[in-house]
Structures are given as structure tokens and as C-alpha cells.
Short mmCIF file of C-alpha atoms in Angstrom, two decimals:
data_model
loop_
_atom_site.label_atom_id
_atom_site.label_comp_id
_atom_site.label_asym_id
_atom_site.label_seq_id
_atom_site.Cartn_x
_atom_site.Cartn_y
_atom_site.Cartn_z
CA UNK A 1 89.20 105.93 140.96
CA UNK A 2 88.32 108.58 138.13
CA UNK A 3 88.58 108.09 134.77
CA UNK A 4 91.20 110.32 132.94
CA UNK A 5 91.03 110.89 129.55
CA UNK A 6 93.27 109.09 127.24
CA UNK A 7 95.14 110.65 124.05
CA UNK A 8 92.93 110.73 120.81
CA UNK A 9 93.28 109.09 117.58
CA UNK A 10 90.84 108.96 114.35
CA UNK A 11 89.61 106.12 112.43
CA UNK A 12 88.27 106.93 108.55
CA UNK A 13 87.14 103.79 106.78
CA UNK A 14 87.04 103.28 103.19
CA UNK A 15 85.58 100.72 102.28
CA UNK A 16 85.94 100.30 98.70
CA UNK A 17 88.77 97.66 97.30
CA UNK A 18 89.49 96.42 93.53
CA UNK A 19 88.48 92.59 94.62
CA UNK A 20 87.51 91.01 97.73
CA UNK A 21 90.11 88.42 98.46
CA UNK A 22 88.98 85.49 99.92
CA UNK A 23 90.77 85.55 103.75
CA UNK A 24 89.60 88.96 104.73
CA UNK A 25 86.25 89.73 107.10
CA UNK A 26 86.78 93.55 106.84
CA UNK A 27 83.85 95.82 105.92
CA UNK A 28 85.66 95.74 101.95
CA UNK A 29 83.61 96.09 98.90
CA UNK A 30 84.93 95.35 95.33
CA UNK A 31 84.27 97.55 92.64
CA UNK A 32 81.03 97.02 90.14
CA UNK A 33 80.83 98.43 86.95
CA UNK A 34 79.41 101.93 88.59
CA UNK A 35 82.28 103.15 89.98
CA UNK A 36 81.65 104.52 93.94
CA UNK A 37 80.59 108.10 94.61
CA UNK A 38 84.39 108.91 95.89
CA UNK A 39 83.59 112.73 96.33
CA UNK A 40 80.18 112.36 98.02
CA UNK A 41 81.71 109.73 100.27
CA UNK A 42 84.27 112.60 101.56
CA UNK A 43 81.48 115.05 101.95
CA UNK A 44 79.74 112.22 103.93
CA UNK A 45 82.56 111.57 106.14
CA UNK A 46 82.82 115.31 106.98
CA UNK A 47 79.62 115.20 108.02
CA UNK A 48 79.41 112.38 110.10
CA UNK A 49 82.79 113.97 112.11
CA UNK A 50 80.51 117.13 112.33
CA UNK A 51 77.88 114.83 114.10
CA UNK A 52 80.17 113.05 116.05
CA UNK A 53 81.91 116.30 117.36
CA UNK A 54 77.96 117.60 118.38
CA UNK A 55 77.46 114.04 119.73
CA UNK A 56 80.73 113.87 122.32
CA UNK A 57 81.54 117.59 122.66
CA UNK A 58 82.44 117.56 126.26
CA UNK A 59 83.73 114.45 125.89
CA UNK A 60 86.36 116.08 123.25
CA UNK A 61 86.93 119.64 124.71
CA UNK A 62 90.56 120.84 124.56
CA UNK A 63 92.09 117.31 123.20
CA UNK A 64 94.05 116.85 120.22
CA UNK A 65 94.21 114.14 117.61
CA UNK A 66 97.74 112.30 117.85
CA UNK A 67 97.33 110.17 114.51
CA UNK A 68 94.69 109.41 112.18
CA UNK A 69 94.78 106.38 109.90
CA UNK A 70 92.69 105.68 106.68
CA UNK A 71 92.08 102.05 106.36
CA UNK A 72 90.18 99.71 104.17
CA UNK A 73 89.53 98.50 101.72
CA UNK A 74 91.74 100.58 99.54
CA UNK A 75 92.38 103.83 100.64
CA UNK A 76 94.44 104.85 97.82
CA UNK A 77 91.76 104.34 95.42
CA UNK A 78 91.12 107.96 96.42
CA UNK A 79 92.69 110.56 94.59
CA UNK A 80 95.55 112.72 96.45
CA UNK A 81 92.99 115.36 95.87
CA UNK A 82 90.28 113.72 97.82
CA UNK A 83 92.40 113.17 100.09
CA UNK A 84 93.33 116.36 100.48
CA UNK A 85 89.94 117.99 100.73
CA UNK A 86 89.36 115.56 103.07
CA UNK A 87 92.49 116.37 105.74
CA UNK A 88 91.69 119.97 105.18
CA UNK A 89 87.93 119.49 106.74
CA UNK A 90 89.53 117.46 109.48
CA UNK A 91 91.95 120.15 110.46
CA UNK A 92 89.12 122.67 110.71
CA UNK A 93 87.26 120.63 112.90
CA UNK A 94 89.90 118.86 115.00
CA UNK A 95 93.40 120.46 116.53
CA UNK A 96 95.78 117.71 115.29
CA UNK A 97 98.88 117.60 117.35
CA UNK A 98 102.01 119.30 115.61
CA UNK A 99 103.50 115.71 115.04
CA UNK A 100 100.65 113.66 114.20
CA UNK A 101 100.78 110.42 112.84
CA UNK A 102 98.61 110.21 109.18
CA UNK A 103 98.45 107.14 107.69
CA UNK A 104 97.16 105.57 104.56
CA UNK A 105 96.66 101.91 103.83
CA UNK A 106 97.57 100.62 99.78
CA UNK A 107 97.24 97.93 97.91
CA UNK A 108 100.54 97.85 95.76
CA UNK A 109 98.14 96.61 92.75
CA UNK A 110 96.02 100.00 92.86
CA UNK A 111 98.57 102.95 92.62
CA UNK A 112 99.23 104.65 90.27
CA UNK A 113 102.49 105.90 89.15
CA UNK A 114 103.70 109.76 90.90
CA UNK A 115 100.67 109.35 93.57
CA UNK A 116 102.66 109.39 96.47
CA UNK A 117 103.70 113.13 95.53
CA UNK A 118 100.06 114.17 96.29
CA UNK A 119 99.36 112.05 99.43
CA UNK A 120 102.34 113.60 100.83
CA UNK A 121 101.73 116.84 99.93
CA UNK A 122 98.20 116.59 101.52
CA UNK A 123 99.51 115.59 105.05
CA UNK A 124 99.86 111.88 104.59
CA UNK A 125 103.19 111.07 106.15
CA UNK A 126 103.41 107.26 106.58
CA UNK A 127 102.40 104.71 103.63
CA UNK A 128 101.40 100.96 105.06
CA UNK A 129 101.42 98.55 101.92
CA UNK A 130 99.64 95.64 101.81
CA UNK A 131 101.89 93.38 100.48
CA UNK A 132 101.26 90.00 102.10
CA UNK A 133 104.02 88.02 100.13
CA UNK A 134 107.00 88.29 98.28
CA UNK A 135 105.94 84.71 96.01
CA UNK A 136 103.59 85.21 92.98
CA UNK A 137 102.44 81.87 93.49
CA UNK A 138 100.78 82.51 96.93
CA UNK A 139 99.76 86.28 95.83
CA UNK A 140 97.30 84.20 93.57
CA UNK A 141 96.45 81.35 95.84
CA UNK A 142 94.99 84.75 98.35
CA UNK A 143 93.21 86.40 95.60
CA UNK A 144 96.13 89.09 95.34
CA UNK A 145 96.02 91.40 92.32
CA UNK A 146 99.30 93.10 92.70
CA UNK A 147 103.01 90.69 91.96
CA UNK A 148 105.61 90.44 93.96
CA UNK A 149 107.96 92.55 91.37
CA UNK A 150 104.76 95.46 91.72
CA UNK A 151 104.81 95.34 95.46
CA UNK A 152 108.65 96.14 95.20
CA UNK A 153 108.36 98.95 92.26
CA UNK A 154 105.48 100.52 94.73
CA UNK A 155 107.60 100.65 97.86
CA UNK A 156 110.63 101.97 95.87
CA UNK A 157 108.31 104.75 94.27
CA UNK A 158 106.98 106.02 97.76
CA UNK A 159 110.60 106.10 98.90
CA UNK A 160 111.32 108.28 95.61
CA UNK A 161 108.55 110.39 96.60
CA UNK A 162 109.97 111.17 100.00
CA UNK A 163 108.42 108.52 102.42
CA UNK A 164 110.47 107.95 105.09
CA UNK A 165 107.89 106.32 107.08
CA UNK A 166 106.55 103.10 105.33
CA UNK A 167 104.79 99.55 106.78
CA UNK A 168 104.65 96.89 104.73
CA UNK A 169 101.96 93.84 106.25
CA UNK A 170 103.13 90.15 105.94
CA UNK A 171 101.28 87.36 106.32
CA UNK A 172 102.43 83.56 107.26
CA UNK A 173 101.08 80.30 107.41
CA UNK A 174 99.96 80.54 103.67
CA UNK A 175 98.24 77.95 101.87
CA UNK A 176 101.22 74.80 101.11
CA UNK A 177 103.74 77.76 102.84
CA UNK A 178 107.54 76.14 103.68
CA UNK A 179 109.55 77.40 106.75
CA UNK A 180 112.26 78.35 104.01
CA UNK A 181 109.15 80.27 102.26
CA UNK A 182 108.35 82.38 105.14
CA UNK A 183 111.83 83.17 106.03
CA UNK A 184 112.19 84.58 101.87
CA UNK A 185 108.99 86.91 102.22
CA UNK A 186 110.34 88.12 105.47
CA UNK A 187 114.10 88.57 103.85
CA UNK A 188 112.55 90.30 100.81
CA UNK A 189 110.61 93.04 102.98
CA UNK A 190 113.70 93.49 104.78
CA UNK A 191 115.74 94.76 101.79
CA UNK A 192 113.54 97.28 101.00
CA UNK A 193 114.35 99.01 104.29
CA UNK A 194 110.68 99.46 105.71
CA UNK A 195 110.39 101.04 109.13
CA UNK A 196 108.43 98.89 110.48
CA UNK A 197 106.71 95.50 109.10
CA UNK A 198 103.58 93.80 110.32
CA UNK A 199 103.73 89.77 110.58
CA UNK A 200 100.16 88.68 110.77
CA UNK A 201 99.43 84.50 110.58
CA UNK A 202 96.43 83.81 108.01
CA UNK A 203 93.53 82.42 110.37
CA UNK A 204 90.22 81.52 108.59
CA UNK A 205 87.98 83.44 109.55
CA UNK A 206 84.26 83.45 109.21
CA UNK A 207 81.33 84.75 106.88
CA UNK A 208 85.16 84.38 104.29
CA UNK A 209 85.74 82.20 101.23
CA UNK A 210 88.47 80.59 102.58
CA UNK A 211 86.10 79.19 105.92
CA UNK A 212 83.85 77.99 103.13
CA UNK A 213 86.12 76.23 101.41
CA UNK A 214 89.44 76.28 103.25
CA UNK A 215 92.36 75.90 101.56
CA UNK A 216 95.54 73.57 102.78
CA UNK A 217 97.07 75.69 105.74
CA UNK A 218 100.05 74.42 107.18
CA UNK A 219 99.84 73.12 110.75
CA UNK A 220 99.71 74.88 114.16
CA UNK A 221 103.27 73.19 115.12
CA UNK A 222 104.75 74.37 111.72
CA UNK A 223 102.86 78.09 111.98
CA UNK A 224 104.89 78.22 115.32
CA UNK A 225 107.85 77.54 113.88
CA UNK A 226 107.65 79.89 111.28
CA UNK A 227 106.61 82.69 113.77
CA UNK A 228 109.76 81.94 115.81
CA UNK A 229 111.96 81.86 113.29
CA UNK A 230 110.65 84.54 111.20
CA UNK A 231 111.08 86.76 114.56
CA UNK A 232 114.76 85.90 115.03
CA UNK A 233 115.23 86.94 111.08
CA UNK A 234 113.25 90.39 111.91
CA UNK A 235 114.93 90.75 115.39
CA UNK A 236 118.42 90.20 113.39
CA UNK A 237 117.75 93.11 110.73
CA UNK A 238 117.06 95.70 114.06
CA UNK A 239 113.19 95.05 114.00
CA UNK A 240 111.98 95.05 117.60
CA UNK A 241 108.59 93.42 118.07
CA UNK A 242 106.50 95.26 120.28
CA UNK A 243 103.28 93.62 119.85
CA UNK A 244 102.28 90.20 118.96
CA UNK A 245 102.09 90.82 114.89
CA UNK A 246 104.28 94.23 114.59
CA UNK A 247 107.81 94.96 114.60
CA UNK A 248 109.84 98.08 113.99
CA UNK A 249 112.71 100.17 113.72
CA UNK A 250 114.33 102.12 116.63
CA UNK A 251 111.04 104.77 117.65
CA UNK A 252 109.25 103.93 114.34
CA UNK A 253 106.24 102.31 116.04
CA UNK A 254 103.35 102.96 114.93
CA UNK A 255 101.31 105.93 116.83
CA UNK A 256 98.16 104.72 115.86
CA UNK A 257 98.06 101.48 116.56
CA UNK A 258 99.76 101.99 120.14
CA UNK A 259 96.99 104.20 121.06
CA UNK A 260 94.08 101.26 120.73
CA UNK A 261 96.59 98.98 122.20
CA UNK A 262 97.10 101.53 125.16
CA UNK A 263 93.30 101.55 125.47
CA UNK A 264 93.55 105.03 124.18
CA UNK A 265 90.58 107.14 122.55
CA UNK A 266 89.37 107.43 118.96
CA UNK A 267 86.60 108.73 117.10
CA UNK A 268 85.71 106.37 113.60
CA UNK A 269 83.75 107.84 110.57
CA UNK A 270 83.12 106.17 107.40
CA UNK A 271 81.06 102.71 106.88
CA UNK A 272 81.28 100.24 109.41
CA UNK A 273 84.07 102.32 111.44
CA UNK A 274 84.34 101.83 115.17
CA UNK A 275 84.84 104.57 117.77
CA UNK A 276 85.73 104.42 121.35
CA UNK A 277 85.59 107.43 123.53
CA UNK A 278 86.22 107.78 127.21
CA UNK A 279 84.01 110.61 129.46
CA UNK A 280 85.80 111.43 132.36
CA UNK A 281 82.58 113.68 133.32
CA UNK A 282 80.66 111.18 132.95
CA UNK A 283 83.20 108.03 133.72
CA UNK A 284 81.65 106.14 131.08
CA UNK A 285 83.66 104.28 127.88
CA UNK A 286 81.55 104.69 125.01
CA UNK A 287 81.53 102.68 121.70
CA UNK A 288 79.92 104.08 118.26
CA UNK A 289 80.14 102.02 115.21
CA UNK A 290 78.60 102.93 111.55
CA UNK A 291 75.85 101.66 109.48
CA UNK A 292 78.21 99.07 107.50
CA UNK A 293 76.97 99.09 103.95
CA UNK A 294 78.16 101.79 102.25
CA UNK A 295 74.82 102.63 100.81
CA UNK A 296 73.36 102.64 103.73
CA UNK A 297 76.29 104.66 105.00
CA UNK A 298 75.50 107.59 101.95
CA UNK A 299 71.71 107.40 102.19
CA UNK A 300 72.04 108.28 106.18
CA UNK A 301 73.53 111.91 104.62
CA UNK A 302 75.40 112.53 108.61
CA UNK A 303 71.76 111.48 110.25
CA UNK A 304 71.35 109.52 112.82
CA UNK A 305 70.90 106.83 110.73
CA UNK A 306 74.52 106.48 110.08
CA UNK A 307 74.91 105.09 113.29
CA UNK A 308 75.16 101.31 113.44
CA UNK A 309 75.08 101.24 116.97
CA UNK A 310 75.92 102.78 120.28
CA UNK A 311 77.31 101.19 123.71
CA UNK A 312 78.50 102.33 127.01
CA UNK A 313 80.71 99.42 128.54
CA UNK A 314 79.77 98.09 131.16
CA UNK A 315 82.38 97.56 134.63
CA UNK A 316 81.93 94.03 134.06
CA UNK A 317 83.73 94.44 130.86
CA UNK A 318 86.16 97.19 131.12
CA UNK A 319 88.60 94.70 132.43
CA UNK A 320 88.49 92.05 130.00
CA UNK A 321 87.85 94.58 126.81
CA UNK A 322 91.46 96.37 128.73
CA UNK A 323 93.47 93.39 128.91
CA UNK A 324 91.99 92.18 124.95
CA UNK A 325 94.25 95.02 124.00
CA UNK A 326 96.97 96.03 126.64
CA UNK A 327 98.13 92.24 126.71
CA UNK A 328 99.24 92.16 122.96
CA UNK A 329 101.97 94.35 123.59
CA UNK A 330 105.69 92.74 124.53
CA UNK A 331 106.79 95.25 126.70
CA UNK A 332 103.58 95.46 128.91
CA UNK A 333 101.67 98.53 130.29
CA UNK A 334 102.13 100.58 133.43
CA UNK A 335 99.55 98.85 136.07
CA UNK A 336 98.49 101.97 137.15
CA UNK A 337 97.12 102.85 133.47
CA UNK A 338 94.31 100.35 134.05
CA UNK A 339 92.48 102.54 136.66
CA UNK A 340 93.21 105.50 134.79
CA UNK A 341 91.44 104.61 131.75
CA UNK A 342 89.02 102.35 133.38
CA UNK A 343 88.10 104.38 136.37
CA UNK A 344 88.23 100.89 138.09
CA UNK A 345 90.09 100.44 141.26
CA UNK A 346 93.15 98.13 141.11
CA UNK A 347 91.06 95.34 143.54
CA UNK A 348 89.08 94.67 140.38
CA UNK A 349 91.78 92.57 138.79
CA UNK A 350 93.48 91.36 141.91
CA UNK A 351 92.77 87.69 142.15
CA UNK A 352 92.73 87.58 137.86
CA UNK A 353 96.55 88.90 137.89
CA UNK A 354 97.38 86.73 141.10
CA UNK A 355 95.85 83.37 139.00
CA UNK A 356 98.29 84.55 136.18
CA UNK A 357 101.19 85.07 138.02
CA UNK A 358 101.04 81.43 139.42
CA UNK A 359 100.48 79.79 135.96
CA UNK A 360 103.50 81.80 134.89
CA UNK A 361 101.50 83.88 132.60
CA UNK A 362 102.60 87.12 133.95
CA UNK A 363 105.59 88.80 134.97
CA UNK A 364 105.14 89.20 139.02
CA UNK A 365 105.84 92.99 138.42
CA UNK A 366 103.82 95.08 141.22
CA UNK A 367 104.43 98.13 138.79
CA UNK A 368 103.68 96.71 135.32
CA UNK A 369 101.02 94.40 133.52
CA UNK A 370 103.65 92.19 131.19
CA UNK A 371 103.05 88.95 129.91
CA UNK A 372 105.73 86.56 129.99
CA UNK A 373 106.95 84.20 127.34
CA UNK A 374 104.45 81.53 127.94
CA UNK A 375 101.60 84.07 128.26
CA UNK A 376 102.23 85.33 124.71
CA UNK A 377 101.82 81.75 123.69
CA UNK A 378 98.19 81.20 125.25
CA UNK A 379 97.51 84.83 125.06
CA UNK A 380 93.51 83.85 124.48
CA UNK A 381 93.59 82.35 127.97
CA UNK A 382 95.27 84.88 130.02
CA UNK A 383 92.93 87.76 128.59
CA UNK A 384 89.68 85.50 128.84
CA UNK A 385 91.04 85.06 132.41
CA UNK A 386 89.90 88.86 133.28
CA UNK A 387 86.22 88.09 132.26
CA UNK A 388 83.73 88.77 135.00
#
């Protein structure tokens, strides 16, 4: 089988935020007193793209970019400007595709009033808002610095602005968290008319506060319950899931995301991003990640020191590091993708999909790889099941 090569997203990470709240393991960085070189870090970016590009050009010849997203930390603690100047130097190194997906992360407690008139006028046309609940009290108890009132005013003012594509994330399973108190953050997102709305439970997770000192989480029995029912509420509005934490409007998923979930392509710049590029010369999968501090990240200057480190996976991988992604979503993938962004012959996952078709783990569909209901429930199982 050859290797094809995939469609192409790009990753910029920024990796500044306001305060590091206690759940997240991101690359995030509060602010000091010395606020961050913002304008340097954009020249940096540019040329660590630039080094990329010299890096993989074969590997990038003739492809365009389908959606870039700019994650964090805060994105929107850079100015519409910077932005700007940023999406500019993209476009003159990168053909984006005419409908390309641009998308900026905020935290509702960082923007500033009339912003969203820049960021759109720069490109950006979807806003994802980091709102994580609609109850002041739990806002606090995860180190939030935006209310539940703020997170409202900011969705409202992106709408005024012209957004017509907005995410909000949720999370679940909050510290001392009710089944009725779920079922309110995900009624309260609802009625601001998102397009699509990302459910995430809160897992402790290490090298965070919270796994140092964890606070009261509700139990796996009740985090199931509040996943079901907080899906029928979603499902009720017109929210389809499609993967295990997102759900959207009628064709309103989200480009970017679909492409890593698809196993697709992208290129990351910025501290501690991650890239993932397929060579169908070659037939190898590369990974690229950055130098993670941010100093580090500046002082590198587009050298080769920005590079945190470099991988090609190996066969013995490509299955399970496939199925870690392609399994999450509802609907499945075509089994014939698997070769085609593998390069692996079907054989290589024979006996795993035959195991998981007789535990009932996967739909006995000769023409598509499709968990079934159980299989989304021990998800971890089914995809450690295509380890070598």
C-alpha cells in the first residue's frame, strides 16, 4: 500500500494565559509583571513556518491549508493587529484553501470590548470560548477569572461583531457538581445559540494542582450519568455529537479538529506545538514538536534549536497512534482510509478488528471502522487493543 497524502491543517500555539488554573497540563504560562514580547513572538513564529516549509518542502508541494487554529493559553491576549500581521505572513507562505477554517481560542475574562471587529477583519472566522461553566461558584473552585454573566456578555459581543461561527467548551464532573448542575451549564450554553459546544469531563491530570491536591470530584457512576444525560439535553437542542467530547449544529463541525481525528496532516509553530506530516515520497509519518518554554522558544530565533524533538513513526505504531484518533469519532471512518494514510496493508489490523468485533466493540462493518455503543464506553481498551 502507498501512503497518500492527507489534507493539511496548522497548529500556532500561544502560550501565554492571565493565570494558570489548576486542572490544565497545557504548555500555558501566566503573566509576570514583564509583560511577554507579543510582537517578537509573531516574528518568531514566522520564522519557525519559514523553517518548517525548508524542512518538509516536498513533503508540502502543491497542498493547501484547510484550517488553522490558534490555541493556548490565551490567544486573544494578542492584539487583532498581531493577529493580523501574523495571518498575512501565513498567507504568503502557505495557499490556504478559499474556505478555510481560522480559529481562535478566548478566555471570556481577557477580551476586551469591540475586539472581535479586528479578529474578524484579519481572517479569523470562528471564535471558541472557554467558558467551562455557567455557575460562579465552580468558575472559582477551577481557578476561572472570567463570571458566568462575562462569559455571556462575551459570546453576545462576538455575535454583535458578526460571528456566526462560535464554540463554547464545557466541562463536567466539577468539583461537588449535581446532575441538575450539569444539565443548567449545558441549558445555559444552549441559549446563546453556539454552533457547536465541546463537553469535556474534568480528569486530573498530572504535573496539575488539582493531582496534587485533588479536589472532591464526583464519582465515575455519577460522571456517567451526567454525560448521558447532558447528551440527550444537547441531542434535544439539534446538537449532533460526532466525537466523544464535541457536538454541533447541522455541518458546523469543526474543520480542524476533524482533520487530527481523520489522521490528517498539520504543521505546529509556536512553543511546545506539535506537528504531524505524512511523506508519501518517502512513506514515512513524521512528528515535530517545539522547544516548550517560551524562552527557550524566542532565544532559538527559527534555529534549529526551536525544535523540541523530531520522530518518524514507526509501523509498529501507525496502527495504534490511527485508531488513538479515528476511534473518537461516532460516526466511524472509511476502513479503507487506514491504508491510505498509513501506507499499511489492511492484514495489519485484521485479527485486532476481528477481537473487537466479538467483544462487541465494533460495528462488523467490512466497509467502515465504527465503534459501537459499548466501545465508546471502554474506548481506552479497544484502541490499546491495536498496539503491536
Amino acid at each position: 500500500m502507498s501512503l497518500l497524502a492527507p489534507p493539511l491543517s496548522l497548529y500556532i500555539h500561544m502560550p501565554w494565559c492571565v493565570k494558570k488554573c489548576p486542572y490544565c497540563d497545557f504548555n500555558s504560562h501566566g503573566l509576570r509583571s514583564e509583560p511577554p514580547p507579543y510582537a517578537d513572538y509573531i516574528d518568531h513564529l514566522l520564522a519557525d513556518l519559514d523553517a518548517d516549509r525548508a524542512d518538509f518542502g516536498a513533503a508540502l508541494e502543491g497542498r493547501s491549508v484547510i484550517s488553522i487554529f490558534f490555541g493556548g493559553g490565551t490567544p486573544s491576549l494578542f492584539s487583532p493587529e498581531l493577529i493580523d500581521r501574523l495571518l498575512d505572513g501565513v498567507r504568503e507562505r502557505l495557499p490556504l484553501a478559499d474556505n478555510a477554517e481560522i480559529t481562535l481560542e478566548t478566555n471570556p475574562g481577557t477580551v476586551e470590548h469591540g475586539r472581535f471587529d479586528g479578529y474578524l477583519a484579519a481572517g479569523v472566522n470562528r471564535i471558541s470560548f472557554g467558558v467551562q461553566s455557567f455557575d460562579d461558584d465552580k468558575l472559582k473552585r477551577l481557578g476561572r477569572i472570567h463570571s458566568a454573566n462575562e462569559a455571556e456578555a462575551a459570546v453576545k459581543s462576538a455575535q454583535d461583531a458578526g460571528y456566526t461561527n462560535i464554540n463554547l467548551d464545557l466541562m463536567y464532573a466539577l468539583p461537588q457538581q449535581t446532575l441538575d448542575g450539569a444539565l443548567v451549564d449545558v441549558e445555559r450554553a444552549v441559549a446563546l445559540k453556539p454552533t457547536h459546544i465541546s463537553h469535556y469531563q474534568l480528569t486530573l491530570e498530572p504535573n496539575t494542582a488539582f493531582a496534587a491536591n485533588p479536589p472532591p470530584l464526583p464519582d465515575d457512576d455519577h460522571a456517567w450519568a451526567m454525560q448521558e444525560a447532558c447528551e440527550g439535553r444537547l441531542a434535544a437542542a439539534g446538537y449532533g455529537q460526532y466525537e466523544i467530547s464535541a457536538y454541533a449544529l447541522p455541518d458546523r463541525r469543526c474543520t480542524h479538529n476533524l482533520n487530527y481525528w481523520r489522521f490528517g496532516d498539520y504543521l505546529g509553530i509556536g512553543a511546545g506545538a506539535h506537528g504531524k506530516l505524512s511523506d508519501p515520497g518517502t512513506g514515512q509519518v513524521h512528528r515535530r514538536w517545539k522547544a516548550r518554554h517560551p524562552r527557550a522558544y524566542l532565544e532559538a530565533a527559527g534555529g534549529t534549536a526551536r525544535i523540541g524533538g523530531d520522530s518518524v513513526v514507526s509501523p509498529a505504531e501507525l496502527p495504534f497512534e490511527y485508531m488513538l484518533n479515528a476511534l473518537r469519532l461516532i460516526d466511524g471512518v472509511p476502513l479503507a482510509d487506514f491504508s491510505e494514510r498509513t501506507g499499511l496493508p489492511p492484514e495489519r489490523i485484521a485479527a485486532a478488528l476481528a477481537a473487537g468485533r466479538r467483544r462487541d466493540w465494533l460495528h462488523d462493518d467490512p466497509q467502515r471502522l465504527r465503534t459501537t455503543a459499548l466501545g465508546q464506553r471502554f474506548l481506552n481498551d479497544v484502541i490499546a487493543s491495536f498496539l503491536d
